[in-house]
Amino acid sequence: TAVPPTPELATPTPIPPANTPTPLPLPTNTPQVEQPIQPTNPLANTAWTLINFGNPTLGLVPGTIITAEFSPNTITGSAGCNDYNGGYTISGSKLSVGALTSTRQACDELVMQQEQNYLTALEDARTYLIVGKLLYVSYVSSFGPGTLVYGPPGTPPNYVIPPETGPTTRSETISGNIGPGEARQSFINAEAEETLAISITSANNTAVFSVSGQSDHVIYAREVTEWSATLTVTQDYLVTVTSTAAEGSEAVSYEMIVSLTSGS
């Protein structure tokens, strides 16, 4: 019996695939990195000439010029004979100077001793303060505490800068808030033979004050809560309130009483 031939199946026409949508990339939100605000540096890009060691046992050798120039991170200058340089940092009113290096030129013995005293005082710096055209750098060294007083470049050594005009105060109560690394300043114009008395009160007694003369550059009181003296110089007296509280502590309120009594 003959077997009928198997019918040939037609090849199916392929159906084109449906257009598959290309997936869109998910939006990428690049997080905005917040740049920290850099604290300002009042010393950066300033230049000064030393006019006083602020220590009764030290004086400037005639004919010598001591300078200090601050960049944002380094201090350079002349120590009277040799050039010096080093790094420094500030935190509020606090100043810290690293080890200083200098050239090795030899000079007169008195000049070399003065240079060593200056570099030692600078390395032992504690605080700084810019008032008008003056820079005050306090230090505590092996030869005692003091304050380096600088004036504008070219100021003659031991030059007495006339006092700035300030309010005449006979009795006043000054109130405010003070925190770590902050400073509050007041000028008291007083005459010789007057008695200046200052006291300050605050929580935990963390607010203290210092007193310095604007003409004779003498530090009369440093970080105290009570002080009084019969004055011998007619001038403006700068009263600076600071805090002894640990960094990170909250600011506290203070009340400072200033009184002037005519001498007998």
PDB file of C-alpha atoms in Angstrom:
ATOM      1  CA  THR A   1       0.000   0.000   0.000  1.00  0.00           C
ATOM      2  CA  ALA A   2       1.445   3.327  -0.980  1.00  0.00           C
ATOM      3  CA  VAL A   3       2.138   5.775   1.901  1.00  0.00           C
ATOM      4  CA  PRO A   4       0.944   9.280   1.063  1.00  0.00           C
ATOM      5  CA  PRO A   5       3.665  11.876   1.121  1.00  0.00           C
ATOM      6  CA  THR A   6       3.979  14.020   4.273  1.00  0.00           C
ATOM      7  CA  PRO A   7       2.821  17.524   3.475  1.00  0.00           C
ATOM      8  CA  GLU A   8       5.618  20.065   3.728  1.00  0.00           C
ATOM      9  CA  LEU A   9       4.974  22.587   6.497  1.00  0.00           C
ATOM     10  CA  ALA A  10       5.385  26.217   5.614  1.00  0.00           C
ATOM     11  CA  THR A  11       8.149  28.057   7.442  1.00  0.00           C
ATOM     12  CA  PRO A  12       6.459  30.607   9.747  1.00  0.00           C
ATOM     13  CA  THR A  13       7.317  34.216   9.167  1.00  0.00           C
ATOM     14  CA  PRO A  14       9.014  35.558  12.336  1.00  0.00           C
ATOM     15  CA  ILE A  15       7.135  38.306  14.128  1.00  0.00           C
ATOM     16  CA  PRO A  16       9.368  41.225  14.936  1.00  0.00           C
ATOM     17  CA  PRO A  17       9.701  41.744  18.699  1.00  0.00           C
ATOM     18  CA  ALA A  18       7.852  44.609  20.226  1.00  0.00           C
ATOM     19  CA  ASN A  19       9.924  47.714  20.887  1.00  0.00           C
ATOM     20  CA  THR A  20      11.235  47.340  24.422  1.00  0.00           C
ATOM     21  CA  PRO A  21      11.557  50.787  25.997  1.00  0.00           C
ATOM     22  CA  THR A  22      15.092  51.614  27.010  1.00  0.00           C
ATOM     23  CA  PRO A  23      15.084  52.133  30.769  1.00  0.00           C
ATOM     24  CA  LEU A  24      15.943  55.672  31.782  1.00  0.00           C
ATOM     25  CA  PRO A  25      18.804  56.014  34.232  1.00  0.00           C
ATOM     26  CA  LEU A  26      17.723  56.776  37.727  1.00  0.00           C
ATOM     27  CA  PRO A  27      18.527  60.334  38.749  1.00  0.00           C
ATOM     28  CA  THR A  28      21.587  60.493  40.915  1.00  0.00           C
ATOM     29  CA  ASN A  29      21.396  63.113  43.611  1.00  0.00           C
ATOM     30  CA  THR A  30      24.984  64.055  44.311  1.00  0.00           C
ATOM     31  CA  PRO A  31      25.043  65.059  47.945  1.00  0.00           C
ATOM     32  CA  GLN A  32      26.197  68.607  48.472  1.00  0.00           C
ATOM     33  CA  VAL A  33      29.178  68.500  50.778  1.00  0.00           C
ATOM     34  CA  GLU A  34      28.946  71.444  53.119  1.00  0.00           C
ATOM     35  CA  GLN A  35      32.274  73.185  53.288  1.00  0.00           C
ATOM     36  CA  PRO A  36      33.253  74.119  56.824  1.00  0.00           C
ATOM     37  CA  ILE A  37      33.505  77.830  57.479  1.00  0.00           C
ATOM     38  CA  GLN A  38      37.101  78.702  58.117  1.00  0.00           C
ATOM     39  CA  PRO A  39      37.559  80.986  61.112  1.00  0.00           C
ATOM     40  CA  THR A  40      39.055  84.352  60.342  1.00  0.00           C
ATOM     41  CA  ASN A  41      42.640  85.014  61.338  1.00  0.00           C
ATOM     42  CA  PRO A  42      43.207  88.664  62.311  1.00  0.00           C
ATOM     43  CA  LEU A  43      46.982  88.108  62.324  1.00  0.00           C
ATOM     44  CA  ALA A  44      47.200  86.827  58.756  1.00  0.00           C
ATOM     45  CA  ASN A  45      49.038  89.133  56.343  1.00  0.00           C
ATOM     46  CA  THR A  46      50.040  91.672  58.995  1.00  0.00           C
ATOM     47  CA  ALA A  47      53.477  93.109  59.763  1.00  0.00           C
ATOM     48  CA  TRP A  48      54.734  94.624  63.015  1.00  0.00           C
ATOM     49  CA  THR A  49      57.766  96.176  64.713  1.00  0.00           C
ATOM     50  CA  LEU A  50      58.477  95.450  68.384  1.00  0.00           C
ATOM     51  CA  ILE A  51      58.425  98.593  70.526  1.00  0.00           C
ATOM     52  CA  ASN A  52      58.420  97.121  74.038  1.00  0.00           C
ATOM     53  CA  PHE A  53      59.090  93.820  75.812  1.00  0.00           C
ATOM     54  CA  GLY A  54      56.397  94.629  78.372  1.00  0.00           C
ATOM     55  CA  ASN A  55      58.693  93.401  81.137  1.00  0.00           C
ATOM     56  CA  PRO A  56      60.409  95.777  83.581  1.00  0.00           C
ATOM     57  CA  THR A  57      63.643  93.733  83.487  1.00  0.00           C
ATOM     58  CA  LEU A  58      63.960  93.832  79.695  1.00  0.00           C
ATOM     59  CA  GLY A  59      64.573  96.737  77.378  1.00  0.00           C
ATOM     60  CA  LEU A  60      65.367  97.108  73.709  1.00  0.00           C
ATOM     61  CA  VAL A  61      69.039  97.507  72.791  1.00  0.00           C
ATOM     62  CA  PRO A  62      69.453 100.869  71.013  1.00  0.00           C
ATOM     63  CA  GLY A  63      69.891 100.536  67.270  1.00  0.00           C
ATOM     64  CA  THR A  64      68.200  97.121  66.979  1.00  0.00           C
ATOM     65  CA  ILE A  65      64.957  96.497  65.123  1.00  0.00           C
ATOM     66  CA  ILE A  66      62.811  93.434  65.835  1.00  0.00           C
ATOM     67  CA  THR A  67      59.981  92.605  63.444  1.00  0.00           C
ATOM     68  CA  ALA A  68      57.207  90.042  63.006  1.00  0.00           C
ATOM     69  CA  GLU A  69      55.284  89.221  59.836  1.00  0.00           C
ATOM     70  CA  PHE A  70      52.355  86.815  59.937  1.00  0.00           C
ATOM     71  CA  SER A  71      51.081  84.705  57.054  1.00  0.00           C
ATOM     72  CA  PRO A  72      48.004  82.527  57.668  1.00  0.00           C
ATOM     73  CA  ASN A  73      50.177  79.804  59.254  1.00  0.00           C
ATOM     74  CA  THR A  74      53.734  81.070  59.728  1.00  0.00           C
ATOM     75  CA  ILE A  75      55.550  83.912  61.432  1.00  0.00           C
ATOM     76  CA  THR A  76      58.803  85.379  60.089  1.00  0.00           C
ATOM     77  CA  GLY A  77      60.912  88.408  60.868  1.00  0.00           C
ATOM     78  CA  SER A  78      64.121  89.763  62.309  1.00  0.00           C
ATOM     79  CA  ALA A  79      65.034  89.077  65.935  1.00  0.00           C
ATOM     80  CA  GLY A  80      67.462  92.007  65.990  1.00  0.00           C
ATOM     81  CA  CYS A  81      70.433  90.126  64.532  1.00  0.00           C
ATOM     82  CA  ASN A  82      69.178  87.000  62.784  1.00  0.00           C
ATOM     83  CA  ASP A  83      66.098  86.243  60.725  1.00  0.00           C
ATOM     84  CA  TYR A  84      63.661  83.725  62.212  1.00  0.00           C
ATOM     85  CA  ASN A  85      60.613  81.749  61.153  1.00  0.00           C
ATOM     86  CA  GLY A  86      58.193  79.181  62.515  1.00  0.00           C
ATOM     87  CA  GLY A  87      54.577  78.096  62.624  1.00  0.00           C
ATOM     88  CA  TYR A  88      51.746  79.353  64.803  1.00  0.00           C
ATOM     89  CA  THR A  89      48.079  78.683  65.501  1.00  0.00           C
ATOM     90  CA  ILE A  90      45.326  80.732  67.084  1.00  0.00           C
ATOM     91  CA  SER A  91      42.127  79.770  68.856  1.00  0.00           C
ATOM     92  CA  GLY A  92      40.042  82.748  69.823  1.00  0.00           C
ATOM     93  CA  SER A  93      42.432  85.028  71.684  1.00  0.00           C
ATOM     94  CA  LYS A  94      44.908  82.222  72.370  1.00  0.00           C
ATOM     95  CA  LEU A  95      48.184  82.176  70.441  1.00  0.00           C
ATOM     96  CA  SER A  96      50.530  79.197  70.210  1.00  0.00           C
ATOM     97  CA  VAL A  97      53.911  79.557  68.475  1.00  0.00           C
ATOM     98  CA  GLY A  98      55.911  76.480  67.507  1.00  0.00           C
ATOM     99  CA  ALA A  99      59.663  76.021  67.690  1.00  0.00           C
ATOM    100  CA  LEU A 100      61.407  78.877  65.894  1.00  0.00           C
ATOM    101  CA  THR A 101      64.465  78.491  63.684  1.00  0.00           C
ATOM    102  CA  SER A 102      66.875  81.290  62.850  1.00  0.00           C
ATOM    103  CA  THR A 103      69.988  82.102  60.890  1.00  0.00           C
ATOM    104  CA  ARG A 104      73.357  81.924  62.666  1.00  0.00           C
ATOM    105  CA  GLN A 105      74.931  85.338  62.271  1.00  0.00           C
ATOM    106  CA  ALA A 106      76.956  86.557  65.262  1.00  0.00           C
ATOM    107  CA  CYS A 107      76.298  90.004  66.748  1.00  0.00           C
ATOM    108  CA  ASP A 108      77.174  91.982  69.879  1.00  0.00           C
ATOM    109  CA  GLU A 109      76.638  90.048  73.100  1.00  0.00           C
ATOM    110  CA  LEU A 110      73.808  92.309  74.307  1.00  0.00           C
ATOM    111  CA  VAL A 111      72.050  91.984  70.967  1.00  0.00           C
ATOM    112  CA  MET A 112      72.377  88.197  71.039  1.00  0.00           C
ATOM    113  CA  GLN A 113      70.960  88.040  74.578  1.00  0.00           C
ATOM    114  CA  GLN A 114      68.063  90.251  73.552  1.00  0.00           C
ATOM    115  CA  GLU A 115      67.440  88.023  70.535  1.00  0.00           C
ATOM    116  CA  GLN A 116      67.350  84.914  72.703  1.00  0.00           C
ATOM    117  CA  ASN A 117      64.940  86.594  75.135  1.00  0.00           C
ATOM    118  CA  TYR A 118      62.672  87.655  72.284  1.00  0.00           C
ATOM    119  CA  LEU A 119      62.552  84.232  70.632  1.00  0.00           C
ATOM    120  CA  THR A 120      61.937  82.574  74.008  1.00  0.00           C
ATOM    121  CA  ALA A 121      59.109  84.990  74.814  1.00  0.00           C
ATOM    122  CA  LEU A 122      57.547  84.404  71.399  1.00  0.00           C
ATOM    123  CA  GLU A 123      57.698  80.625  71.775  1.00  0.00           C
ATOM    124  CA  ASP A 124      56.074  81.026  75.219  1.00  0.00           C
ATOM    125  CA  ALA A 125      53.220  83.159  73.856  1.00  0.00           C
ATOM    126  CA  ARG A 126      49.819  82.675  75.500  1.00  0.00           C
ATOM    127  CA  THR A 127      47.419  85.238  74.056  1.00  0.00           C
ATOM    128  CA  TYR A 128      47.273  88.026  71.500  1.00  0.00           C
ATOM    129  CA  LEU A 129      45.209  91.175  71.198  1.00  0.00           C
ATOM    130  CA  ILE A 130      45.055  93.815  68.457  1.00  0.00           C
ATOM    131  CA  VAL A 131      43.971  97.228  69.682  1.00  0.00           C
ATOM    132  CA  GLY A 132      44.016 100.017  67.139  1.00  0.00           C
ATOM    133  CA  LYS A 133      47.544 100.114  65.719  1.00  0.00           C
ATOM    134  CA  LEU A 134      49.064  97.939  68.455  1.00  0.00           C
ATOM    135  CA  LEU A 135      49.527  94.187  68.810  1.00  0.00           C
ATOM    136  CA  TYR A 136      49.887  92.725  72.312  1.00  0.00           C
ATOM    137  CA  VAL A 137      51.319  89.207  72.729  1.00  0.00           C
ATOM    138  CA  SER A 138      51.356  87.981  76.335  1.00  0.00           C
ATOM    139  CA  TYR A 139      53.902  85.385  77.419  1.00  0.00           C
ATOM    140  CA  VAL A 140      55.109  83.556  80.508  1.00  0.00           C
ATOM    141  CA  SER A 141      58.816  82.695  80.252  1.00  0.00           C
ATOM    142  CA  SER A 142      61.710  81.700  82.472  1.00  0.00           C
ATOM    143  CA  PHE A 143      62.517  85.400  83.006  1.00  0.00           C
ATOM    144  CA  GLY A 144      58.940  86.157  84.048  1.00  0.00           C
ATOM    145  CA  PRO A 145      55.613  87.145  82.496  1.00  0.00           C
ATOM    146  CA  GLY A 146      55.248  90.040  80.136  1.00  0.00           C
ATOM    147  CA  THR A 147      53.641  91.324  76.988  1.00  0.00           C
ATOM    148  CA  LEU A 148      55.385  91.942  73.691  1.00  0.00           C
ATOM    149  CA  VAL A 149      54.053  95.204  72.296  1.00  0.00           C
ATOM    150  CA  TYR A 150      54.261  95.749  68.546  1.00  0.00           C
ATOM    151  CA  GLY A 151      53.494  98.817  66.473  1.00  0.00           C
ATOM    152  CA  PRO A 152      53.204  99.430  62.730  1.00  0.00           C
ATOM    153  CA  PRO A 153      56.307  98.736  60.610  1.00  0.00           C
ATOM    154  CA  GLY A 154      58.942 101.404  61.118  1.00  0.00           C
ATOM    155  CA  THR A 155      57.775 102.415  64.603  1.00  0.00           C
ATOM    156  CA  PRO A 156      60.866 103.414  66.647  1.00  0.00           C
ATOM    157  CA  PRO A 157      61.709 101.098  69.587  1.00  0.00           C
ATOM    158  CA  ASN A 158      60.321 102.254  72.965  1.00  0.00           C
ATOM    159  CA  TYR A 159      58.081 104.736  71.151  1.00  0.00           C
ATOM    160  CA  VAL A 160      55.221 105.893  73.357  1.00  0.00           C
ATOM    161  CA  ILE A 161      52.065 105.928  71.244  1.00  0.00           C
ATOM    162  CA  PRO A 162      49.680 108.695  72.336  1.00  0.00           C
ATOM    163  CA  PRO A 163      46.527 107.369  73.979  1.00  0.00           C
ATOM    164  CA  GLU A 164      43.463 107.086  71.796  1.00  0.00           C
ATOM    165  CA  THR A 165      40.467 109.239  72.603  1.00  0.00           C
ATOM    166  CA  GLY A 166      38.081 107.282  74.768  1.00  0.00           C
ATOM    167  CA  PRO A 167      35.164 107.835  77.103  1.00  0.00           C
ATOM    168  CA  THR A 168      35.894 109.411  80.484  1.00  0.00           C
ATOM    169  CA  THR A 169      34.449 107.103  83.117  1.00  0.00           C
ATOM    170  CA  ARG A 170      34.134 107.784  86.830  1.00  0.00           C
ATOM    171  CA  SER A 171      31.683 105.068  87.807  1.00  0.00           C
ATOM    172  CA  GLU A 172      30.153 102.452  85.554  1.00  0.00           C
ATOM    173  CA  THR A 173      28.667  98.963  85.575  1.00  0.00           C
ATOM    174  CA  ILE A 174      29.436  96.930  82.459  1.00  0.00           C
ATOM    175  CA  SER A 175      27.431  93.783  81.733  1.00  0.00           C
ATOM    176  CA  GLY A 176      27.715  91.192  78.993  1.00  0.00           C
ATOM    177  CA  ASN A 177      28.209  87.558  78.058  1.00  0.00           C
ATOM    178  CA  ILE A 178      31.572  85.821  77.652  1.00  0.00           C
ATOM    179  CA  GLY A 179      32.534  82.348  76.458  1.00  0.00           C
ATOM    180  CA  PRO A 180      35.784  80.428  75.969  1.00  0.00           C
ATOM    181  CA  GLY A 181      38.115  82.082  73.452  1.00  0.00           C
ATOM    182  CA  GLU A 182      36.177  85.371  73.470  1.00  0.00           C
ATOM    183  CA  ALA A 183      37.221  88.828  74.632  1.00  0.00           C
ATOM    184  CA  ARG A 184      35.311  91.986  75.561  1.00  0.00           C
ATOM    185  CA  GLN A 185      37.153  95.307  75.766  1.00  0.00           C
ATOM    186  CA  SER A 186      36.556  98.659  77.435  1.00  0.00           C
ATOM    187  CA  PHE A 187      38.708 101.788  77.648  1.00  0.00           C
ATOM    188  CA  ILE A 188      38.931 103.693  80.910  1.00  0.00           C
ATOM    189  CA  ASN A 189      40.457 107.169  80.751  1.00  0.00           C
ATOM    190  CA  ALA A 190      42.081 107.923  84.103  1.00  0.00           C
ATOM    191  CA  GLU A 191      44.518 110.412  85.552  1.00  0.00           C
ATOM    192  CA  ALA A 192      47.554 110.003  87.762  1.00  0.00           C
ATOM    193  CA  GLU A 193      46.798 109.961  91.507  1.00  0.00           C
ATOM    194  CA  GLU A 194      43.323 108.512  90.904  1.00  0.00           C
ATOM    195  CA  THR A 195      42.427 105.110  92.347  1.00  0.00           C
ATOM    196  CA  LEU A 196      40.990 102.705  89.802  1.00  0.00           C
ATOM    197  CA  ALA A 197      39.019  99.792  91.239  1.00  0.00           C
ATOM    198  CA  ILE A 198      37.488  96.982  89.168  1.00  0.00           C
ATOM    199  CA  SER A 199      35.585  93.868  90.198  1.00  0.00           C
ATOM    200  CA  ILE A 200      33.749  91.259  88.128  1.00  0.00           C
ATOM    201  CA  THR A 201      31.208  88.587  89.039  1.00  0.00           C
ATOM    202  CA  SER A 202      29.952  85.669  86.943  1.00  0.00           C
ATOM    203  CA  ALA A 203      28.730  82.087  87.228  1.00  0.00           C
ATOM    204  CA  ASN A 204      31.482  79.870  88.622  1.00  0.00           C
ATOM    205  CA  ASN A 205      33.797  82.916  88.549  1.00  0.00           C
ATOM    206  CA  THR A 206      34.902  82.019  85.013  1.00  0.00           C
ATOM    207  CA  ALA A 207      34.874  85.625  83.784  1.00  0.00           C
ATOM    208  CA  VAL A 208      38.153  87.413  84.525  1.00  0.00           C
ATOM    209  CA  PHE A 209      39.724  90.673  83.374  1.00  0.00           C
ATOM    210  CA  SER A 210      43.138  92.086  82.555  1.00  0.00           C
ATOM    211  CA  VAL A 211      44.253  95.732  82.678  1.00  0.00           C
ATOM    212  CA  SER A 212      46.957  97.308  80.494  1.00  0.00           C
ATOM    213  CA  GLY A 213      48.141 100.866  79.917  1.00  0.00           C
ATOM    214  CA  GLN A 214      47.857 102.225  76.392  1.00  0.00           C
ATOM    215  CA  SER A 215      50.768 104.659  76.684  1.00  0.00           C
ATOM    216  CA  ASP A 216      53.270 102.920  78.978  1.00  0.00           C
ATOM    217  CA  HIS A 217      52.314  99.394  77.749  1.00  0.00           C
ATOM    218  CA  VAL A 218      52.404  98.022  81.303  1.00  0.00           C
ATOM    219  CA  ILE A 219      50.214  95.057  82.260  1.00  0.00           C
ATOM    220  CA  TYR A 220      48.690  96.089  85.603  1.00  0.00           C
ATOM    221  CA  ALA A 221      46.499  93.048  86.176  1.00  0.00           C
ATOM    222  CA  ARG A 222      46.151  89.707  84.406  1.00  0.00           C
ATOM    223  CA  GLU A 223      43.091  87.431  84.551  1.00  0.00           C
ATOM    224  CA  VAL A 224      41.770  88.473  87.969  1.00  0.00           C
ATOM    225  CA  THR A 225      38.309  89.074  89.441  1.00  0.00           C
ATOM    226  CA  GLU A 226      39.240  92.019  91.706  1.00  0.00           C
ATOM    227  CA  TRP A 227      41.904  94.693  91.422  1.00  0.00           C
ATOM    228  CA  SER A 228      42.557  98.259  92.552  1.00  0.00           C
ATOM    229  CA  ALA A 229      45.542 100.595  92.367  1.00  0.00           C
ATOM    230  CA  THR A 230      46.467 104.244  92.694  1.00  0.00           C
ATOM    231  CA  LEU A 231      47.551 105.244  89.219  1.00  0.00           C
ATOM    232  CA  THR A 232      50.817 106.962  88.395  1.00  0.00           C
ATOM    233  CA  VAL A 233      50.220 107.632  84.691  1.00  0.00           C
ATOM    234  CA  THR A 234      47.496 109.642  82.971  1.00  0.00           C
ATOM    235  CA  GLN A 235      46.392 107.538  80.018  1.00  0.00           C
ATOM    236  CA  ASP A 236      43.739 105.193  78.642  1.00  0.00           C
ATOM    237  CA  TYR A 237      43.584 101.846  80.428  1.00  0.00           C
ATOM    238  CA  LEU A 238      42.371  98.866  78.412  1.00  0.00           C
ATOM    239  CA  VAL A 239      40.215  96.422  80.373  1.00  0.00           C
ATOM    240  CA  THR A 240      39.852  93.062  78.613  1.00  0.00           C
ATOM    241  CA  VAL A 241      37.331  90.491  79.856  1.00  0.00           C
ATOM    242  CA  THR A 242      38.059  86.834  79.013  1.00  0.00           C
ATOM    243  CA  SER A 243      36.852  83.424  80.187  1.00  0.00           C
ATOM    244  CA  THR A 244      38.737  80.674  82.003  1.00  0.00           C
ATOM    245  CA  ALA A 245      36.045  78.089  81.218  1.00  0.00           C
ATOM    246  CA  ALA A 246      36.991  74.962  79.278  1.00  0.00           C
ATOM    247  CA  GLU A 247      36.516  74.961  75.518  1.00  0.00           C
ATOM    248  CA  GLY A 248      32.996  73.946  74.583  1.00  0.00           C
ATOM    249  CA  SER A 249      31.483  75.498  77.683  1.00  0.00           C
ATOM    250  CA  GLU A 250      28.489  77.774  77.321  1.00  0.00           C
ATOM    251  CA  ALA A 251      28.857  81.520  77.571  1.00  0.00           C
ATOM    252  CA  VAL A 252      28.022  83.051  80.951  1.00  0.00           C
ATOM    253  CA  SER A 253      26.789  86.497  81.875  1.00  0.00           C
ATOM    254  CA  TYR A 254      29.013  88.816  83.868  1.00  0.00           C
ATOM    255  CA  GLU A 255      28.793  92.161  85.629  1.00  0.00           C
ATOM    256  CA  MET A 256      31.865  94.348  86.011  1.00  0.00           C
ATOM    257  CA  ILE A 257      31.956  97.407  88.252  1.00  0.00           C
ATOM    258  CA  VAL A 258      34.501 100.114  87.446  1.00  0.00           C
ATOM    259  CA  SER A 259      35.043 103.080  89.746  1.00  0.00           C
ATOM    260  CA  LEU A 260      37.515 105.953  89.873  1.00  0.00           C
ATOM    261  CA  THR A 261      38.227 107.867  93.056  1.00  0.00           C
ATOM    262  CA  SER A 262      40.305 111.041  93.125  1.00  0.00           C
ATOM    263  CA  GLY A 263      43.515 110.592  95.086  1.00  0.00           C
ATOM    264  CA  SER A 264      43.958 112.400  98.372  1.00  0.00           C
TER     265      SER A 264
END
